[in-house]
PDB file of C-alpha atoms and ligand atoms in Angstrom:
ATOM      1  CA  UNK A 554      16.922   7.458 -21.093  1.00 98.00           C
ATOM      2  CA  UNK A 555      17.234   3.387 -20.646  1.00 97.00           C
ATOM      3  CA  UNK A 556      20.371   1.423 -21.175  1.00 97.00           C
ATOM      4  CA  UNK A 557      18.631   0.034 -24.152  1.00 97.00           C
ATOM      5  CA  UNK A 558      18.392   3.329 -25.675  1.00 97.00           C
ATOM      6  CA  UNK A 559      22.584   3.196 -25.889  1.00 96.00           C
ATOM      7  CA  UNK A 560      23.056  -0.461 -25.863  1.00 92.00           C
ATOM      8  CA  UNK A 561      26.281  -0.521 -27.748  1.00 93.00           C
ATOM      9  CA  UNK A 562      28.183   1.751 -24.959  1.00 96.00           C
ATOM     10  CA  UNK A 563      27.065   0.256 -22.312  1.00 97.00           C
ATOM     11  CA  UNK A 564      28.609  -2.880 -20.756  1.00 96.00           C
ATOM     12  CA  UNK A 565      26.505  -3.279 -17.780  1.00 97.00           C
ATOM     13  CA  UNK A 566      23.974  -2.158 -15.295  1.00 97.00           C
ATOM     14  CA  UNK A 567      25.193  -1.516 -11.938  1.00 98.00           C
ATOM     15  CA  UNK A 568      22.305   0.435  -9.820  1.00 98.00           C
ATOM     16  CA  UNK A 569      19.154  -0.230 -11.089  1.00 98.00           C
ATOM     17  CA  UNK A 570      16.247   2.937 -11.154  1.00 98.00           C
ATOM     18  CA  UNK A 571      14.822   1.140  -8.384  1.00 98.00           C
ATOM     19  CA  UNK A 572      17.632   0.623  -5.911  1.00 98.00           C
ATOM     20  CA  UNK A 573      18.769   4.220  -6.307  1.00 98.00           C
ATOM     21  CA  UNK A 574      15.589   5.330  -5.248  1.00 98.00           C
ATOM     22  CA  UNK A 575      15.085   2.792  -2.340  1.00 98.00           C
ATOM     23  CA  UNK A 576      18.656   3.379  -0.874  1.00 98.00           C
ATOM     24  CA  UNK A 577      18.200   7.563  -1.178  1.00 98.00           C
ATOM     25  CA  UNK A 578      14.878   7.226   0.274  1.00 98.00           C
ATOM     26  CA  UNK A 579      16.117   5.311   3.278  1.00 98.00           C
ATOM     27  CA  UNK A 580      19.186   7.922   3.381  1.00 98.00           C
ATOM     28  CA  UNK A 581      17.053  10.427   3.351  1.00 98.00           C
ATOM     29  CA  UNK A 582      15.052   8.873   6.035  1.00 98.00           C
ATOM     30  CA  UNK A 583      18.344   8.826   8.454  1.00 98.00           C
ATOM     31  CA  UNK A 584      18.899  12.436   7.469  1.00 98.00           C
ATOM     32  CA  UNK A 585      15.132  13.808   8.513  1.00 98.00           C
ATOM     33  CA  UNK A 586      16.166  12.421  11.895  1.00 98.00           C
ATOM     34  CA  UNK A 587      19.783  13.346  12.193  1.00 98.00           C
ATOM     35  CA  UNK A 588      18.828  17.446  10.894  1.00 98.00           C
ATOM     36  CA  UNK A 589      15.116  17.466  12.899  1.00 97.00           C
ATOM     37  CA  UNK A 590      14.653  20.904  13.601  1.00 95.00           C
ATOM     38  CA  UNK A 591      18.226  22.154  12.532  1.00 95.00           C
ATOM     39  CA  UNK A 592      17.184  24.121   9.349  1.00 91.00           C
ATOM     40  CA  UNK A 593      19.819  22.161   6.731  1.00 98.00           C
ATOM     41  CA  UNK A 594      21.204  23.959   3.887  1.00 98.00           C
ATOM     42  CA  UNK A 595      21.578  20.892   0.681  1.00 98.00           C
ATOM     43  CA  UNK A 596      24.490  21.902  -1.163  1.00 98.00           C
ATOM     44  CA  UNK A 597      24.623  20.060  -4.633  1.00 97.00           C
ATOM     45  CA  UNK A 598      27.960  20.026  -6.994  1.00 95.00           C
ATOM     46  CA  UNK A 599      26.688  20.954 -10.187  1.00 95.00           C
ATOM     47  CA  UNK A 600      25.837  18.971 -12.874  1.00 95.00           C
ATOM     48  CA  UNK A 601      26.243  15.640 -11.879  1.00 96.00           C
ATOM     49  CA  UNK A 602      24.423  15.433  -8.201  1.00 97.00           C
ATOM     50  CA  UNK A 603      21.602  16.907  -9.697  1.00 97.00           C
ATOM     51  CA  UNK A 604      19.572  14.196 -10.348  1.00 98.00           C
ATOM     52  CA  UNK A 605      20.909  12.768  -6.690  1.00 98.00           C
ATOM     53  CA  UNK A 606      20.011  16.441  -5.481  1.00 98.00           C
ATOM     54  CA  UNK A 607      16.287  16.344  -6.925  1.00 98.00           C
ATOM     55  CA  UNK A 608      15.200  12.355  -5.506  1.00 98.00           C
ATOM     56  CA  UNK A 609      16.805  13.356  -2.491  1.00 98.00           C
ATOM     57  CA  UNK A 610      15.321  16.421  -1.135  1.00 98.00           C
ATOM     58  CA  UNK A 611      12.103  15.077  -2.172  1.00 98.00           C
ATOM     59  CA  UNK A 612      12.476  12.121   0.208  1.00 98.00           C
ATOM     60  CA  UNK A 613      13.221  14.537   3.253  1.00 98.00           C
ATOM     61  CA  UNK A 614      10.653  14.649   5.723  1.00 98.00           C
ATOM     62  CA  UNK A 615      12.088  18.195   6.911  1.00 98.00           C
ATOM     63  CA  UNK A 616      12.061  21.477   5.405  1.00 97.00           C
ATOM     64  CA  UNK A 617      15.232  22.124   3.381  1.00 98.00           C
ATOM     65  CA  UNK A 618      16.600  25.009   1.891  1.00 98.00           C
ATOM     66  CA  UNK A 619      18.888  23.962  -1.342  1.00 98.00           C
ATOM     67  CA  UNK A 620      21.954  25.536  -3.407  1.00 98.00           C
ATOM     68  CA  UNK A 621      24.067  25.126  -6.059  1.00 98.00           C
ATOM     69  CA  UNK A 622      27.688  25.586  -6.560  1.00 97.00           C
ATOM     70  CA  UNK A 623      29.447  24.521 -10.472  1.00 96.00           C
ATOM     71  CA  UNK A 624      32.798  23.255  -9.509  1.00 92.00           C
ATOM     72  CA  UNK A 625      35.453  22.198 -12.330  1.00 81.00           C
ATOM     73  CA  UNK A 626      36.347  18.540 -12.852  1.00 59.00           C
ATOM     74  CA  UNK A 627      37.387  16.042 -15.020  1.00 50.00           C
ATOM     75  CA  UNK A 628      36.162  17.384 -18.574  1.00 46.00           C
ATOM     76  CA  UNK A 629      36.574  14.777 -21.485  1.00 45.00           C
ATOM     77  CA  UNK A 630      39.222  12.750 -19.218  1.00 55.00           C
ATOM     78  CA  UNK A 631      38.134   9.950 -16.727  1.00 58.00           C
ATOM     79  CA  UNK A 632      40.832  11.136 -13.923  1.00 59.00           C
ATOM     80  CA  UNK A 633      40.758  13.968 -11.814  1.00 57.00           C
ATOM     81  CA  UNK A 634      43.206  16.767 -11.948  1.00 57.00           C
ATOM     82  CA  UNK A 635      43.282  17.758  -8.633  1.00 62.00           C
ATOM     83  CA  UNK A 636      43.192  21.430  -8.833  1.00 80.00           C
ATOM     84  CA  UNK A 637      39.696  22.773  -7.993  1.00 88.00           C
ATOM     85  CA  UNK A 638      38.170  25.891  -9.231  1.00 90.00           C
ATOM     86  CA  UNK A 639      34.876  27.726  -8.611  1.00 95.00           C
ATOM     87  CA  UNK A 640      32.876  28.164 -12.077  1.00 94.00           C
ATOM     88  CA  UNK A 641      29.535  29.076 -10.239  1.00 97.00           C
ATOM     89  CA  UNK A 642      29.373  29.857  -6.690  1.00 98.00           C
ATOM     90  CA  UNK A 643      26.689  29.611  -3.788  1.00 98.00           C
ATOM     91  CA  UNK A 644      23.856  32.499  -3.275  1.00 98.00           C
ATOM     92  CA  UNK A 645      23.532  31.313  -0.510  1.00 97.00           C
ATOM     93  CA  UNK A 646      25.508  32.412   2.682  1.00 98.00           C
ATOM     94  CA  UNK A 647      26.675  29.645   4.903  1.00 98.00           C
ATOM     95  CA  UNK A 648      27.965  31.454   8.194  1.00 98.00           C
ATOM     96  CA  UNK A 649      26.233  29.482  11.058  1.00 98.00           C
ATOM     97  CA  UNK A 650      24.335  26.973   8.799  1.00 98.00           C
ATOM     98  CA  UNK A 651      24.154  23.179   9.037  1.00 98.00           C
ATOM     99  CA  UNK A 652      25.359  22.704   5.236  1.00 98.00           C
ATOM    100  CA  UNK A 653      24.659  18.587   4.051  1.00 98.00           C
ATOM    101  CA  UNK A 654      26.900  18.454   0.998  1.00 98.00           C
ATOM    102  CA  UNK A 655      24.627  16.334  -2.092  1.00 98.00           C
ATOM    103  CA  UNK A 656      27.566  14.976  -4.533  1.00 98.00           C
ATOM    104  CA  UNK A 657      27.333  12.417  -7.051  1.00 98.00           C
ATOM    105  CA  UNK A 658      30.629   9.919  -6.618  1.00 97.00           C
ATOM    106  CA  UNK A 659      33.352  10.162  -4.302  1.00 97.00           C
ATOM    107  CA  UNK A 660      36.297   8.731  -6.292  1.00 95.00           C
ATOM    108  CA  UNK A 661      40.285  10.389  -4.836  1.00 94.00           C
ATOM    109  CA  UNK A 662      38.291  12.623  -2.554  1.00 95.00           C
ATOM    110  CA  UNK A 663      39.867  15.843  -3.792  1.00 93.00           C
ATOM    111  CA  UNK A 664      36.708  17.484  -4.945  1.00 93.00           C
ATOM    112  CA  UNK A 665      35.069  16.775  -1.253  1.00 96.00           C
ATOM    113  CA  UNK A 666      37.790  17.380   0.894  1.00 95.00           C
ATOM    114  CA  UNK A 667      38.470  20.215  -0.805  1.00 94.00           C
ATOM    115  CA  UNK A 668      34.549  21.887  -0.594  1.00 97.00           C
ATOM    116  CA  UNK A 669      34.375  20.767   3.242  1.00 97.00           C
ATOM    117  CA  UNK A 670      37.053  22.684   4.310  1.00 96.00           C
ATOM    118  CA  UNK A 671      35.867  26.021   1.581  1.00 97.00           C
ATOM    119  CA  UNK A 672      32.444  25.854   3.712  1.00 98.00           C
ATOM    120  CA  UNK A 673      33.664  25.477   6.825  1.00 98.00           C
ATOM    121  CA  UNK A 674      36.040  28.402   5.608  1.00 98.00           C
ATOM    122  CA  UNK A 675      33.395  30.521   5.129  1.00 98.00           C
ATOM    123  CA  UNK A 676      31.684  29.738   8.743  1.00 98.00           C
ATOM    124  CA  UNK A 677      29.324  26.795   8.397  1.00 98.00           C
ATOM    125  CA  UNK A 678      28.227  25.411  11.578  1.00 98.00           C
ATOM    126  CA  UNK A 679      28.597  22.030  10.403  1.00 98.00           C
ATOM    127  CA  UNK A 680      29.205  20.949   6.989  1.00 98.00           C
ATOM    128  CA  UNK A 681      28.478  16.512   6.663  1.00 98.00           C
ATOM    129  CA  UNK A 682      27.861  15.002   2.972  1.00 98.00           C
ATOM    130  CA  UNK A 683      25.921  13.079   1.186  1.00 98.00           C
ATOM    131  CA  UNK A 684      27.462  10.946  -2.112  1.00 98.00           C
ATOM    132  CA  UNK A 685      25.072   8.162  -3.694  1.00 98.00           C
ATOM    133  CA  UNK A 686      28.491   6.522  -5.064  1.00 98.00           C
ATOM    134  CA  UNK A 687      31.919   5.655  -3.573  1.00 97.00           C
ATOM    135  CA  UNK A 688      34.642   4.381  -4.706  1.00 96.00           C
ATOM    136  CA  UNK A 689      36.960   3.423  -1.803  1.00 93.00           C
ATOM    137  CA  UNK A 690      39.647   2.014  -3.713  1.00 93.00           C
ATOM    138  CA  UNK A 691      40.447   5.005  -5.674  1.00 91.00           C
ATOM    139  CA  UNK A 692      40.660   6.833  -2.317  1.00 93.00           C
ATOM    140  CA  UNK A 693      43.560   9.457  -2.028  1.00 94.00           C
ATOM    141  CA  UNK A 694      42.616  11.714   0.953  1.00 94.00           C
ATOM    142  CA  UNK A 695      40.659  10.352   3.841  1.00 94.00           C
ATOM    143  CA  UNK A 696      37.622  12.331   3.669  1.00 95.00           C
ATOM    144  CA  UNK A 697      34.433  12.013   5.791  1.00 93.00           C
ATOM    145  CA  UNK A 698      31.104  10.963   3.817  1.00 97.00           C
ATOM    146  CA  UNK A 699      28.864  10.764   6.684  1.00 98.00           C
ATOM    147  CA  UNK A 700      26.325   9.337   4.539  1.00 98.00           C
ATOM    148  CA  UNK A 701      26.624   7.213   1.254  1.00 98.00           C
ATOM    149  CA  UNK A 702      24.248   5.580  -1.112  1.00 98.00           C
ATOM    150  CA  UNK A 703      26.050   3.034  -2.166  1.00 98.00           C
ATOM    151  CA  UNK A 704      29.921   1.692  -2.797  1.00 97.00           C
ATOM    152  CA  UNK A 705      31.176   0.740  -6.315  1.00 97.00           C
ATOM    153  CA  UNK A 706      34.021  -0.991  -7.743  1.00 95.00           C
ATOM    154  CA  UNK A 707      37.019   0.858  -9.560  1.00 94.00           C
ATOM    155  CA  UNK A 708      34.982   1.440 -12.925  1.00 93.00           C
ATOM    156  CA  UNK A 709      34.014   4.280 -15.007  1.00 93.00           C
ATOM    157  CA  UNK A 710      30.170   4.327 -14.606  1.00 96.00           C
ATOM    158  CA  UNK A 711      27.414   6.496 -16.147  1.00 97.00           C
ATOM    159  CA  UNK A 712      24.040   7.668 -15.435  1.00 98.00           C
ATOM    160  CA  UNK A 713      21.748   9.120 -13.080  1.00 98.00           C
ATOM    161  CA  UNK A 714      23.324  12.547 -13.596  1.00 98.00           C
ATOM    162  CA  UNK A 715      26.876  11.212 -13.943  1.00 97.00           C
ATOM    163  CA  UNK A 716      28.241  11.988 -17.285  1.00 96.00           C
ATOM    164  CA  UNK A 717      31.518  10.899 -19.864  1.00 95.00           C
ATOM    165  CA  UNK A 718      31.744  14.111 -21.460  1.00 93.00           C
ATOM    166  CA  UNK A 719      29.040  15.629 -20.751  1.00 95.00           C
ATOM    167  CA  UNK A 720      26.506  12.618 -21.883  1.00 96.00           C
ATOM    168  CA  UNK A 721      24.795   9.973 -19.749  1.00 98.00           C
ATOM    169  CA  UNK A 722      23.715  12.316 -17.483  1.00 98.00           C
ATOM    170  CA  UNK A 723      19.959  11.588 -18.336  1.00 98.00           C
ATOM    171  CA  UNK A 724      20.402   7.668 -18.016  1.00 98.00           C
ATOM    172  CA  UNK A 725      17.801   6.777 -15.434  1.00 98.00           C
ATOM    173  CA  UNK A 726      20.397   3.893 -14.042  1.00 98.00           C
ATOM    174  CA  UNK A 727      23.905   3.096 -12.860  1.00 98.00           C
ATOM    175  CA  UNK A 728      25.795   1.544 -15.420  1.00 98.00           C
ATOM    176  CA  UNK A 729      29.871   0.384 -16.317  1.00 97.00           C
ATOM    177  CA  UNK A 730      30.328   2.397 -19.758  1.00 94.00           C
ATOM    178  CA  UNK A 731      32.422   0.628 -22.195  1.00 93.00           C
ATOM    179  CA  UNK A 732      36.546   1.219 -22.246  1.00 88.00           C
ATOM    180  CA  UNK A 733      36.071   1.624 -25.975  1.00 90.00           C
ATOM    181  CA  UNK A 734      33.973   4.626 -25.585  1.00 90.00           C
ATOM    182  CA  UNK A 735      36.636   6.721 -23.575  1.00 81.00           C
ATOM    183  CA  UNK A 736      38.973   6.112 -26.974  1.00 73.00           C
ATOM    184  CA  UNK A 737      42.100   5.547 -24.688  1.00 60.00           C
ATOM    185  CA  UNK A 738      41.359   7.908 -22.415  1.00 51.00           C
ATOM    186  CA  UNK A 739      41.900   6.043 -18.904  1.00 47.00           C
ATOM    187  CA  UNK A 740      44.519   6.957 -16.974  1.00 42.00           C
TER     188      UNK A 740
HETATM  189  P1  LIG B 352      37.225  13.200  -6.887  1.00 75.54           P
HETATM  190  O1  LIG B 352      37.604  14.619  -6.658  1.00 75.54           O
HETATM  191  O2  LIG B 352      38.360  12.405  -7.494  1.00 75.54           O
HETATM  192  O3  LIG B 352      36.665  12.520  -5.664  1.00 75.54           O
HETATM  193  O4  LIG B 352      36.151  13.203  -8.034  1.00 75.54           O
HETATM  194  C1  LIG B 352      34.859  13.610  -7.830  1.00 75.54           C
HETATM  195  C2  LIG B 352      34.178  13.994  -9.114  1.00 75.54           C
HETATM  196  O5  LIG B 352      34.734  13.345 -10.262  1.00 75.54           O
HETATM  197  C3  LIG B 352      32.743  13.547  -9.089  1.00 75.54           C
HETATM  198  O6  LIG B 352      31.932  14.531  -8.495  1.00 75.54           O
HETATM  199  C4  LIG B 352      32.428  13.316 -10.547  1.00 75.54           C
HETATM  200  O7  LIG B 352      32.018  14.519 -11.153  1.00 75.54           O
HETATM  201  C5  LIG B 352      33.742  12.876 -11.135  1.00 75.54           C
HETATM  202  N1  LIG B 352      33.842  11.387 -11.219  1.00 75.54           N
HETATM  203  C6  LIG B 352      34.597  10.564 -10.485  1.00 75.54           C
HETATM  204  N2  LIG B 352      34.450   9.271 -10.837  1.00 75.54           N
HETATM  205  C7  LIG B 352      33.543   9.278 -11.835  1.00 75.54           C
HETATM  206  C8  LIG B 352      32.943   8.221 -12.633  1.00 75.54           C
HETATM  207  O8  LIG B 352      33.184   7.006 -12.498  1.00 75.54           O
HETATM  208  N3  LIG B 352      32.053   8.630 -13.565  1.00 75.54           N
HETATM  209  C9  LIG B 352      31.726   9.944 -13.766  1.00 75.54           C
HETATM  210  N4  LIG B 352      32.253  10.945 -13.038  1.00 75.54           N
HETATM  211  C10 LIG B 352      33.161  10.618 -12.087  1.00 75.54           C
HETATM  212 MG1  LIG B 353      30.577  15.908  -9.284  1.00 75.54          MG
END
């Protein structure tokens, strides 16, 4: 889907197709070098780093192996609630693995911070991340993104497997929804 197929929601583009797919390619570039020979597990956050997840490992140059965990999050609201639960968990066991952590958007941290220290919990060698969006000044807890796509402003934004409950996920771009479309819903 293209913004012009929801027009009316949208207020504007903010990551084109094309720059997502030149900034995870030279991301994933750094990480081929950084994990050479090292046998990296990609963890992706279910549902929205999917898309991130899927462009990404695609543009590594080394041999991946790739899970999924479904963690909760913000539902229909556009504010996190800060108390994180496990709705689908890893097959994948992480003792002595180099985990690289795929999310979608690193807005108060909580949701990071919180998986880092549940994989290094369960024995990870090293656990890093990877988040195609940030938004430093929603920042609450000072967590590490080793690598990061790209830095937006304090906005709600769509697209590219980021959702407003549960739709936008299949816009093929970055893009400001409207504040009329939450309904009053912002924090
Ligand atoms: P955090 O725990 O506050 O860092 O929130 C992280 C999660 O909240 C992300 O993985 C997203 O699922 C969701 N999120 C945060 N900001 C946005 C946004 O602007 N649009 C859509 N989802 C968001
Ligand atoms: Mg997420």
């Amino acid at each position: 889907m293209q913004i012009a197929d929801v027009q009316g929601e949208i207020d504007r583009e903010l990551v084109s197709k094309a720059q997502i797919e030149n900034r995870i390619k030279q991301v994933a570039k750094q990480v081929s070098r950084d994990y050479a020979g090292k046998n990296v597990l990609l963890v992706s956050v279910l549902k929205g780093a999917v898309n991130t997840m899927a462009a990404f490992s695609q543009a590594l140059s080394i041999n991946a192996q790739m899970d999924f965990m479904s963690l909760s999050s913000y539902g229909a609201g556009t504010s996190s609630s800060g108390s994180i639960t496990i709705r689908q968990d890893l097959s994948t066991d992480v003792k002595g693995r180099n985990v690289l952590i795929v999310e979608d958007i690193v807005d108060s941290g909580r949701t990071l911070d919180w998986l880092i220290r549940e994989l290094k919990g369960r024995g990870a060698a090293s656990v890093e991340a990877f988040a195609l969006l940030e938004k430093p000044s929603r920042r609450e807890i000072n967590v590490s993104v080793k690598y990061t796509g790209f830095e937006v402003p304090d906005e709600f934004v769509v697209g590219f497997g980021l959702d407003y409950d549960e739709r936008y996920r299949n816009l093929d771009s970055i893009a400001v929804l409207r504040p009329e479309v939450y309904q009053g819903g912002q924090a």
